[in-house]
Amino acid sequence: MTTHYNEPSDGTKSGRDEKVLDRLIAGQIDVVAGTFPIKQSTNTYADFSATMLFSEQKYLVPCPKPFMKTEKILTIFNLSLWISMGLVFIFVSVLLWILSNYPTPRRYFNGFNMLAQSFSAAWAVLLGISVPQMPLSLGTRYLFITYVWYCFAISTVFQAFFTTYLVEPGYEARLETLDDVYRAGLTYALLGKPEANKNSANAKDMEIFGSETFTDIFEAIKSVMFTRSNFMSIGTLYPQYIARLSGFVDMTNVVCYLEESVVTWPMGVILTEGHPLLQKLNIHIKRCIEGGLLEREWSKIYHDTNLKANKTNENSEYVVFNLTHVSPVFMLLFVGYILSLFSFLCELVLFRRKNKLIDSVKFKQLNILADLRALEESK
């Protein structure tokens, strides 16, 4: 017996399947193997072998993107908590200033006599640094120690989440239903011309979501997984192969599907009706499955595909804390330096103008005194 291998024809998968079946019926080929689903409609003119594997057809959708570190840090506390912290800060600052100007011995509160000094001290406590002077009265001490413990609790929680989000900011919500896909504004990735798919199972999806035409199934899958502009209904084997060919070992953040399956296909070998090799082929398929040869072959394919990859995109469970993670901190520090420099320059300008104003007032006063003395001497 001689074995001849016939290359599949070009075109879309549905068109290739029809051409293969036509050649099988015409007797040009005897055995059809590959990603060919076992359908009830084909039983009238062909025989199927035992099922080798089951292939699910699902909606392939873009996986959730990781949050930007700076965006996630700003959402550590919600808006109501930020507002309440600001109100507490203002309340404590004003109350310290009021108590410092209350009719009690001034030596207790000379560090908080001015409103700006009270705000500066409250801000220092919030940032976890020392204040220029501690209040000495009992009531102000109670207020101050309560505010210190409040700031300590807020700072501890903020720092814990801050460090966590710097290392791993998390991911956006997954697309789980077609309603989520519609809200995301994705279009359907269509293989072949739209006219050829008007009567297909994808016609409704094309009408609702719109479609973008692709001639290559690999390009269509890449537009979903990497370009993130489309979605499509496809068997689960193709995206896994593309992901491994792109260097991904962990599929969880690269290949994502909607929850429900479109259809589940049993995969097998198709032979012409009444073919004498059917029983022997079924025995060999059963032995290969029981002996684990099929799993071994899949593992070999995955391993060889990973070796062919141009690069490795490995998502590790453990993340090394490096300079890229603390870059937002340095950016915040840089912004703080700029604001501090601007504040210093403003204070310097105001101080010089204040001194000039004081000097001019003193000069006018001296001139007035000189004029008065001259007037008295003339009398």
Tab-separated table of C-alpha atoms in Angstrom:
chain	number	residue	atom	x	y	z
A	1	MET	CA	0.000	0.000	0.000
A	2	THR	CA	1.406	3.389	-1.014
A	3	THR	CA	0.642	6.602	0.877
A	4	HIS	CA	0.290	9.880	-1.003
A	5	TYR	CA	-0.156	13.198	0.788
A	6	ASN	CA	-2.288	15.882	-0.872
A	7	GLU	CA	-1.850	19.498	0.187
A	8	PRO	CA	-5.082	21.289	1.174
A	9	SER	CA	-6.305	23.965	-1.212
A	10	ASP	CA	-6.154	27.675	-0.506
A	11	GLY	CA	-9.062	29.758	0.722
A	12	THR	CA	-11.131	29.961	3.877
A	13	LYS	CA	-11.528	26.949	6.144
A	14	SER	CA	-15.164	26.352	5.168
A	15	GLY	CA	-14.208	26.485	1.470
A	16	ARG	CA	-11.310	24.081	1.993
A	17	ASP	CA	-13.560	21.641	3.871
A	18	GLU	CA	-16.059	21.599	1.006
A	19	LYS	CA	-13.315	20.963	-1.562
A	20	VAL	CA	-11.868	18.142	0.540
A	21	LEU	CA	-15.280	16.469	0.837
A	22	ASP	CA	-15.842	16.793	-2.915
A	23	ARG	CA	-12.527	15.064	-3.573
A	24	LEU	CA	-13.405	12.367	-1.030
A	25	ILE	CA	-16.757	11.659	-2.708
A	26	ALA	CA	-15.114	11.619	-6.148
A	27	GLY	CA	-12.634	8.979	-4.942
A	28	GLN	CA	-9.568	11.164	-5.431
A	29	ILE	CA	-8.584	10.730	-1.768
A	30	ASP	CA	-9.283	7.931	0.726
A	31	VAL	CA	-8.452	9.370	4.142
A	32	VAL	CA	-8.980	12.899	5.508
A	33	ALA	CA	-7.060	13.807	8.661
A	34	GLY	CA	-6.535	17.075	10.470
A	35	THR	CA	-8.826	19.650	12.036
A	36	PHE	CA	-11.915	18.226	10.379
A	37	PRO	CA	-15.005	18.036	12.608
A	38	ILE	CA	-17.273	15.018	12.684
A	39	LYS	CA	-20.710	16.136	11.445
A	40	GLN	CA	-23.951	14.231	11.110
A	41	SER	CA	-24.468	15.570	7.585
A	42	THR	CA	-21.278	13.870	6.385
A	43	ASN	CA	-22.297	10.361	7.538
A	44	THR	CA	-24.305	9.739	4.354
A	45	TYR	CA	-21.223	9.465	2.135
A	46	ALA	CA	-18.302	8.925	4.547
A	47	ASP	CA	-17.310	6.948	7.640
A	48	PHE	CA	-15.689	8.441	10.728
A	49	SER	CA	-13.058	6.880	12.901
A	50	ALA	CA	-13.091	6.912	16.692
A	51	THR	CA	-12.856	10.382	18.196
A	52	MET	CA	-9.263	11.460	18.807
A	53	LEU	CA	-10.011	14.716	20.632
A	54	PHE	CA	-12.715	17.291	21.208
A	55	SER	CA	-12.319	20.835	19.976
A	56	GLU	CA	-14.356	23.666	21.431
A	57	GLN	CA	-15.337	26.602	19.299
A	58	LYS	CA	-15.545	29.758	21.398
A	59	TYR	CA	-15.560	33.509	21.007
A	60	LEU	CA	-11.945	34.669	21.165
A	61	VAL	CA	-11.774	38.139	22.737
A	62	PRO	CA	-8.924	40.456	23.793
A	63	CYS	CA	-7.560	39.763	27.249
A	64	PRO	CA	-7.796	42.496	29.903
A	65	LYS	CA	-4.955	45.010	29.866
A	66	PRO	CA	-2.905	45.719	32.989
A	67	PHE	CA	-3.647	48.993	34.716
A	68	MET	CA	-1.111	51.799	34.474
A	69	LYS	CA	0.784	52.103	37.750
A	70	THR	CA	0.107	55.823	38.147
A	71	GLU	CA	-3.577	55.371	37.321
A	72	LYS	CA	-3.977	52.623	39.912
A	73	ILE	CA	-2.103	54.574	42.588
A	74	LEU	CA	-4.470	57.520	42.214
A	75	THR	CA	-7.416	55.198	42.859
A	76	ILE	CA	-6.062	53.678	46.086
A	77	PHE	CA	-8.627	55.766	47.988
A	78	ASN	CA	-11.948	56.770	46.504
A	79	LEU	CA	-13.019	60.379	46.125
A	80	SER	CA	-15.073	60.486	49.320
A	81	LEU	CA	-12.078	59.361	51.397
A	82	TRP	CA	-9.792	61.965	49.805
A	83	ILE	CA	-12.385	64.653	50.560
A	84	SER	CA	-12.772	63.485	54.168
A	85	MET	CA	-8.984	63.523	54.631
A	86	GLY	CA	-8.878	67.075	53.314
A	87	LEU	CA	-11.678	68.156	55.646
A	88	VAL	CA	-9.935	66.564	58.643
A	89	PHE	CA	-6.693	68.303	57.677
A	90	ILE	CA	-8.410	71.707	57.444
A	91	PHE	CA	-10.407	71.150	60.655
A	92	VAL	CA	-7.334	70.181	62.718
A	93	SER	CA	-5.265	73.065	61.306
A	94	VAL	CA	-7.934	75.668	62.078
A	95	LEU	CA	-8.614	74.196	65.527
A	96	LEU	CA	-4.906	74.281	66.420
A	97	TRP	CA	-4.763	77.905	65.313
A	98	ILE	CA	-7.848	78.818	67.363
A	99	LEU	CA	-6.490	77.103	70.470
A	100	SER	CA	-3.129	78.807	70.028
A	101	ASN	CA	-4.803	82.216	70.088
A	102	TYR	CA	-7.114	81.357	72.982
A	103	PRO	CA	-6.500	83.566	76.076
A	104	THR	CA	-3.967	81.273	77.726
A	105	PRO	CA	-0.237	81.720	78.328
A	106	ARG	CA	1.282	82.362	74.877
A	107	ARG	CA	4.406	80.370	75.653
A	108	TYR	CA	2.410	77.168	75.179
A	109	PHE	CA	1.442	77.908	71.593
A	110	ASN	CA	4.051	80.157	70.032
A	111	GLY	CA	4.561	77.560	67.265
A	112	PHE	CA	0.924	77.754	66.122
A	113	ASN	CA	0.063	81.431	66.455
A	114	MET	CA	-0.268	81.940	62.709
A	115	LEU	CA	-2.723	80.009	60.536
A	116	ALA	CA	0.052	79.127	58.088
A	117	GLN	CA	2.066	77.581	60.946
A	118	SER	CA	-0.900	75.410	61.947
A	119	PHE	CA	-1.407	74.204	58.364
A	120	SER	CA	2.322	73.500	58.066
A	121	ALA	CA	2.340	71.446	61.281
A	122	ALA	CA	-0.763	69.460	60.270
A	123	TRP	CA	0.747	68.784	56.845
A	124	ALA	CA	4.009	67.641	58.446
A	125	VAL	CA	2.145	65.129	60.625
A	126	LEU	CA	0.222	63.844	57.593
A	127	LEU	CA	3.509	63.232	55.769
A	128	GLY	CA	5.060	61.565	58.826
A	129	ILE	CA	7.716	64.158	59.646
A	130	SER	CA	8.355	66.145	62.808
A	131	VAL	CA	6.740	69.460	63.743
A	132	PRO	CA	8.743	72.513	64.913
A	133	GLN	CA	7.165	72.537	68.377
A	134	MET	CA	4.824	70.321	70.380
A	135	PRO	CA	1.738	71.856	72.015
A	136	LEU	CA	1.849	71.813	75.809
A	137	SER	CA	-1.738	72.321	76.947
A	138	LEU	CA	-3.779	69.221	77.762
A	139	GLY	CA	-6.622	69.848	75.292
A	140	THR	CA	-4.318	70.585	72.393
A	141	ARG	CA	-2.249	67.513	73.204
A	142	TYR	CA	-5.362	65.319	73.016
A	143	LEU	CA	-6.227	66.828	69.636
A	144	PHE	CA	-2.674	66.474	68.386
A	145	ILE	CA	-2.163	62.827	69.455
A	146	THR	CA	-5.551	61.853	67.966
A	147	TYR	CA	-4.558	63.435	64.667
A	148	VAL	CA	-1.162	61.688	64.789
A	149	TRP	CA	-2.769	58.243	65.189
A	150	TYR	CA	-5.269	59.061	62.418
A	151	CYS	CA	-2.446	60.013	60.046
A	152	PHE	CA	-0.465	56.918	61.054
A	153	ALA	CA	-3.387	54.620	60.156
A	154	ILE	CA	-4.049	56.373	56.843
A	155	SER	CA	-0.345	56.371	55.934
A	156	THR	CA	0.080	52.662	56.767
A	157	VAL	CA	-2.851	51.626	54.581
A	158	PHE	CA	-1.745	53.911	51.753
A	159	GLN	CA	1.852	52.644	51.795
A	160	ALA	CA	0.716	49.006	51.781
A	161	PHE	CA	-1.482	49.494	48.708
A	162	PHE	CA	1.065	51.844	47.135
A	163	THR	CA	3.824	49.209	47.205
A	164	THR	CA	1.442	46.500	45.997
A	165	TYR	CA	0.219	48.511	43.022
A	166	LEU	CA	3.754	49.536	42.082
A	167	VAL	CA	4.731	45.880	41.676
A	168	GLU	CA	1.458	44.472	40.313
A	169	PRO	CA	-1.241	47.030	39.492
A	170	GLY	CA	-3.712	44.356	38.385
A	171	TYR	CA	-5.834	43.956	35.257
A	172	GLU	CA	-9.025	45.359	33.839
A	173	ALA	CA	-12.292	43.416	33.985
A	174	ARG	CA	-12.574	40.477	31.590
A	175	LEU	CA	-15.069	40.340	28.747
A	176	GLU	CA	-17.523	37.609	29.735
A	177	THR	CA	-20.617	38.060	27.532
A	178	LEU	CA	-21.493	39.392	24.094
A	179	ASP	CA	-22.984	42.444	25.806
A	180	ASP	CA	-19.510	43.226	27.190
A	181	VAL	CA	-18.103	42.826	23.675
A	182	TYR	CA	-20.719	45.230	22.302
A	183	ARG	CA	-19.951	47.816	24.980
A	184	ALA	CA	-16.220	47.468	24.228
A	185	GLY	CA	-16.889	48.417	20.581
A	186	LEU	CA	-15.174	45.374	19.036
A	187	THR	CA	-15.820	44.247	15.455
A	188	TYR	CA	-16.066	40.673	14.207
A	189	ALA	CA	-12.938	39.284	12.498
A	190	LEU	CA	-14.276	37.593	9.364
A	191	LEU	CA	-12.394	35.028	7.284
A	192	GLY	CA	-13.223	35.391	3.601
A	193	LYS	CA	-15.562	37.777	1.836
A	194	PRO	CA	-18.737	38.986	3.589
A	195	GLU	CA	-20.865	37.778	0.649
A	196	ALA	CA	-19.657	34.220	1.171
A	197	ASN	CA	-20.644	34.296	4.860
A	198	LYS	CA	-24.170	35.716	4.547
A	199	ASN	CA	-25.778	32.339	5.233
A	200	SER	CA	-23.222	31.169	7.790
A	201	ALA	CA	-23.583	30.992	11.565
A	202	ASN	CA	-21.573	34.217	11.831
A	203	ALA	CA	-24.050	36.297	9.807
A	204	LYS	CA	-25.852	37.554	12.917
A	205	ASP	CA	-22.581	38.587	14.576
A	206	MET	CA	-21.549	40.416	11.399
A	207	GLU	CA	-24.840	42.326	11.358
A	208	ILE	CA	-24.705	43.365	15.040
A	209	PHE	CA	-21.008	44.102	15.526
A	210	GLY	CA	-19.811	44.874	12.025
A	211	SER	CA	-16.954	42.957	10.443
A	212	GLU	CA	-13.359	43.291	9.333
A	213	THR	CA	-12.279	40.929	6.566
A	214	PHE	CA	-9.132	38.788	6.789
A	215	THR	CA	-7.736	36.296	4.288
A	216	ASP	CA	-5.294	34.672	6.719
A	217	ILE	CA	-6.532	33.000	9.891
A	218	PHE	CA	-3.275	33.798	11.708
A	219	GLU	CA	-3.627	37.514	10.981
A	220	ALA	CA	-7.228	37.426	12.196
A	221	ILE	CA	-6.215	35.791	15.481
A	222	LYS	CA	-3.354	38.256	15.983
A	223	SER	CA	-5.751	41.164	15.459
A	224	VAL	CA	-7.772	39.845	18.394
A	225	MET	CA	-4.967	38.922	20.782
A	226	PHE	CA	-2.421	41.660	20.088
A	227	THR	CA	-4.106	44.502	18.179
A	228	ARG	CA	-7.144	44.113	20.471
A	229	SER	CA	-9.598	45.584	17.971
A	230	ASN	CA	-11.666	42.510	17.021
A	231	PHE	CA	-13.199	39.292	18.287
A	232	MET	CA	-14.037	36.068	16.470
A	233	SER	CA	-15.529	32.599	16.809
A	234	ILE	CA	-12.815	29.973	16.417
A	235	GLY	CA	-11.561	26.638	17.692
A	236	THR	CA	-9.406	26.775	20.797
A	237	LEU	CA	-6.383	25.076	19.197
A	238	TYR	CA	-5.460	27.917	16.822
A	239	PRO	CA	-5.033	30.740	19.398
A	240	GLN	CA	-2.931	28.524	21.659
A	241	TYR	CA	-0.617	27.735	18.759
A	242	ILE	CA	-0.273	31.429	17.823
A	243	ALA	CA	0.433	32.377	21.442
A	244	ARG	CA	3.146	29.742	21.793
A	245	LEU	CA	4.622	30.731	18.444
A	246	SER	CA	4.814	34.301	19.790
A	247	GLY	CA	6.785	33.103	22.814
A	248	PHE	CA	4.072	32.972	25.478
A	249	VAL	CA	4.141	30.043	27.883
A	250	ASP	CA	1.381	31.202	30.225
A	251	MET	CA	-1.859	31.546	28.216
A	252	THR	CA	-4.009	33.133	30.907
A	253	ASN	CA	-3.224	36.736	29.935
A	254	VAL	CA	-2.950	36.186	26.179
A	255	VAL	CA	-5.735	33.823	25.090
A	256	CYS	CA	-9.158	34.722	26.481
A	257	TYR	CA	-12.629	33.515	25.570
A	258	LEU	CA	-16.186	34.292	26.503
A	259	GLU	CA	-17.618	31.959	29.130
A	260	GLU	CA	-20.023	29.950	26.991
A	261	SER	CA	-18.953	27.728	24.088
A	262	VAL	CA	-20.381	28.196	20.609
A	263	VAL	CA	-20.126	24.502	19.771
A	264	THR	CA	-17.989	21.467	20.657
A	265	TRP	CA	-16.694	19.359	17.761
A	266	PRO	CA	-15.404	15.782	18.032
A	267	MET	CA	-12.310	15.447	15.837
A	268	GLY	CA	-11.402	12.297	13.978
A	269	VAL	CA	-10.332	10.784	10.664
A	270	ILE	CA	-12.745	10.618	7.702
A	271	LEU	CA	-12.643	7.699	5.277
A	272	THR	CA	-14.676	6.771	2.237
A	273	GLU	CA	-17.782	4.752	3.017
A	274	GLY	CA	-17.018	1.091	3.744
A	275	HIS	CA	-13.248	1.570	3.775
A	276	PRO	CA	-11.413	-1.615	4.927
A	277	LEU	CA	-8.933	0.345	7.088
A	278	LEU	CA	-11.625	1.751	9.391
A	279	GLN	CA	-11.545	-1.010	12.043
A	280	LYS	CA	-7.734	-1.201	12.129
A	281	LEU	CA	-7.514	2.574	12.339
A	282	ASN	CA	-9.933	2.638	15.277
A	283	ILE	CA	-7.832	0.056	17.122
A	284	HIS	CA	-4.658	2.092	16.600
A	285	ILE	CA	-6.381	5.325	17.699
A	286	LYS	CA	-7.660	3.640	20.865
A	287	ARG	CA	-4.209	2.274	21.721
A	288	CYS	CA	-2.538	5.640	21.091
A	289	ILE	CA	-4.991	7.405	23.408
A	290	GLU	CA	-4.683	4.770	26.140
A	291	GLY	CA	-0.878	4.817	25.909
A	292	GLY	CA	-0.705	8.617	26.160
A	293	LEU	CA	0.904	9.014	22.743
A	294	LEU	CA	-1.537	11.752	21.781
A	295	GLU	CA	-0.662	13.820	24.854
A	296	ARG	CA	3.018	13.214	24.194
A	297	GLU	CA	2.632	14.441	20.633
A	298	TRP	CA	0.803	17.589	21.797
A	299	SER	CA	3.557	18.284	24.310
A	300	LYS	CA	6.172	17.857	21.591
A	301	ILE	CA	4.295	20.238	19.289
A	302	TYR	CA	4.016	22.854	22.049
A	303	HIS	CA	7.700	22.487	22.922
A	304	ASP	CA	8.847	22.761	19.303
A	305	THR	CA	6.590	25.781	18.802
A	306	ASN	CA	8.097	27.516	21.832
A	307	LEU	CA	11.584	26.862	20.465
A	308	LYS	CA	10.606	28.430	17.138
A	309	ALA	CA	9.430	31.609	18.846
A	310	ASN	CA	11.487	34.712	18.119
A	311	LYS	CA	11.208	35.970	21.685
A	312	THR	CA	9.999	34.828	25.064
A	313	ASN	CA	7.153	36.592	26.835
A	314	GLU	CA	7.001	34.705	30.075
A	315	ASN	CA	4.569	35.899	32.724
A	316	SER	CA	6.157	34.889	36.005
A	317	GLU	CA	4.262	34.515	39.253
A	318	TYR	CA	7.100	36.305	41.029
A	319	VAL	CA	7.906	39.896	40.082
A	320	VAL	CA	11.275	41.476	40.846
A	321	PHE	CA	10.989	44.919	42.419
A	322	ASN	CA	13.258	47.135	40.312
A	323	LEU	CA	13.653	50.751	39.200
A	324	THR	CA	10.796	50.536	36.720
A	325	HIS	CA	8.397	49.919	39.591
A	326	VAL	CA	9.596	52.872	41.652
A	327	SER	CA	9.732	55.267	38.703
A	328	PRO	CA	6.362	56.842	39.689
A	329	VAL	CA	7.855	57.611	43.115
A	330	PHE	CA	10.805	59.407	41.550
A	331	MET	CA	8.457	61.273	39.224
A	332	LEU	CA	6.417	62.363	42.232
A	333	LEU	CA	9.625	63.405	43.996
A	334	PHE	CA	10.702	65.375	40.922
A	335	VAL	CA	7.347	67.180	40.815
A	336	GLY	CA	7.727	67.921	44.531
A	337	TYR	CA	11.163	69.427	43.930
A	338	ILE	CA	9.751	71.661	41.200
A	339	LEU	CA	6.912	72.840	43.444
A	340	SER	CA	9.353	73.431	46.308
A	341	LEU	CA	11.640	75.463	44.064
A	342	PHE	CA	8.689	77.490	42.802
A	343	SER	CA	7.518	78.086	46.376
A	344	PHE	CA	11.030	79.129	47.424
A	345	LEU	CA	11.326	81.600	44.549
A	346	CYS	CA	7.901	83.066	45.325
A	347	GLU	CA	8.841	83.422	48.989
A	348	LEU	CA	12.147	85.054	48.046
A	349	VAL	CA	10.429	87.574	45.767
A	350	LEU	CA	7.788	88.378	48.380
A	351	PHE	CA	10.452	88.741	51.081
A	352	ARG	CA	12.429	91.201	48.959
A	353	ARG	CA	9.319	93.218	48.133
A	354	LYS	CA	8.382	93.229	51.802
A	355	ASN	CA	11.840	94.515	52.770
A	356	LYS	CA	11.683	97.184	50.085
A	357	LEU	CA	8.261	98.245	51.326
A	358	ILE	CA	9.504	98.380	54.925
A	359	ASP	CA	12.571	100.367	53.870
A	360	SER	CA	10.431	102.830	51.926
A	361	VAL	CA	8.079	103.274	54.896
A	362	LYS	CA	11.028	103.816	57.238
A	363	PHE	CA	12.535	106.296	54.791
A	364	LYS	CA	9.269	108.237	54.626
A	365	GLN	CA	9.007	108.218	58.417
A	366	LEU	CA	12.558	109.558	58.725
A	367	ASN	CA	11.783	112.279	56.203
A	368	ILE	CA	8.661	113.251	58.133
A	369	LEU	CA	10.626	113.369	61.400
A	370	ALA	CA	13.328	115.464	59.739
A	371	ASP	CA	10.701	117.860	58.417
A	372	LEU	CA	9.109	118.143	61.863
A	373	ARG	CA	12.460	118.863	63.494
A	374	ALA	CA	13.276	121.446	60.858
A	375	LEU	CA	9.883	123.063	61.429
A	376	GLU	CA	10.439	123.188	65.199
A	377	GLU	CA	13.907	124.670	64.796
A	378	SER	CA	12.567	127.356	62.459
A	379	LYS	CA	10.046	128.407	65.094
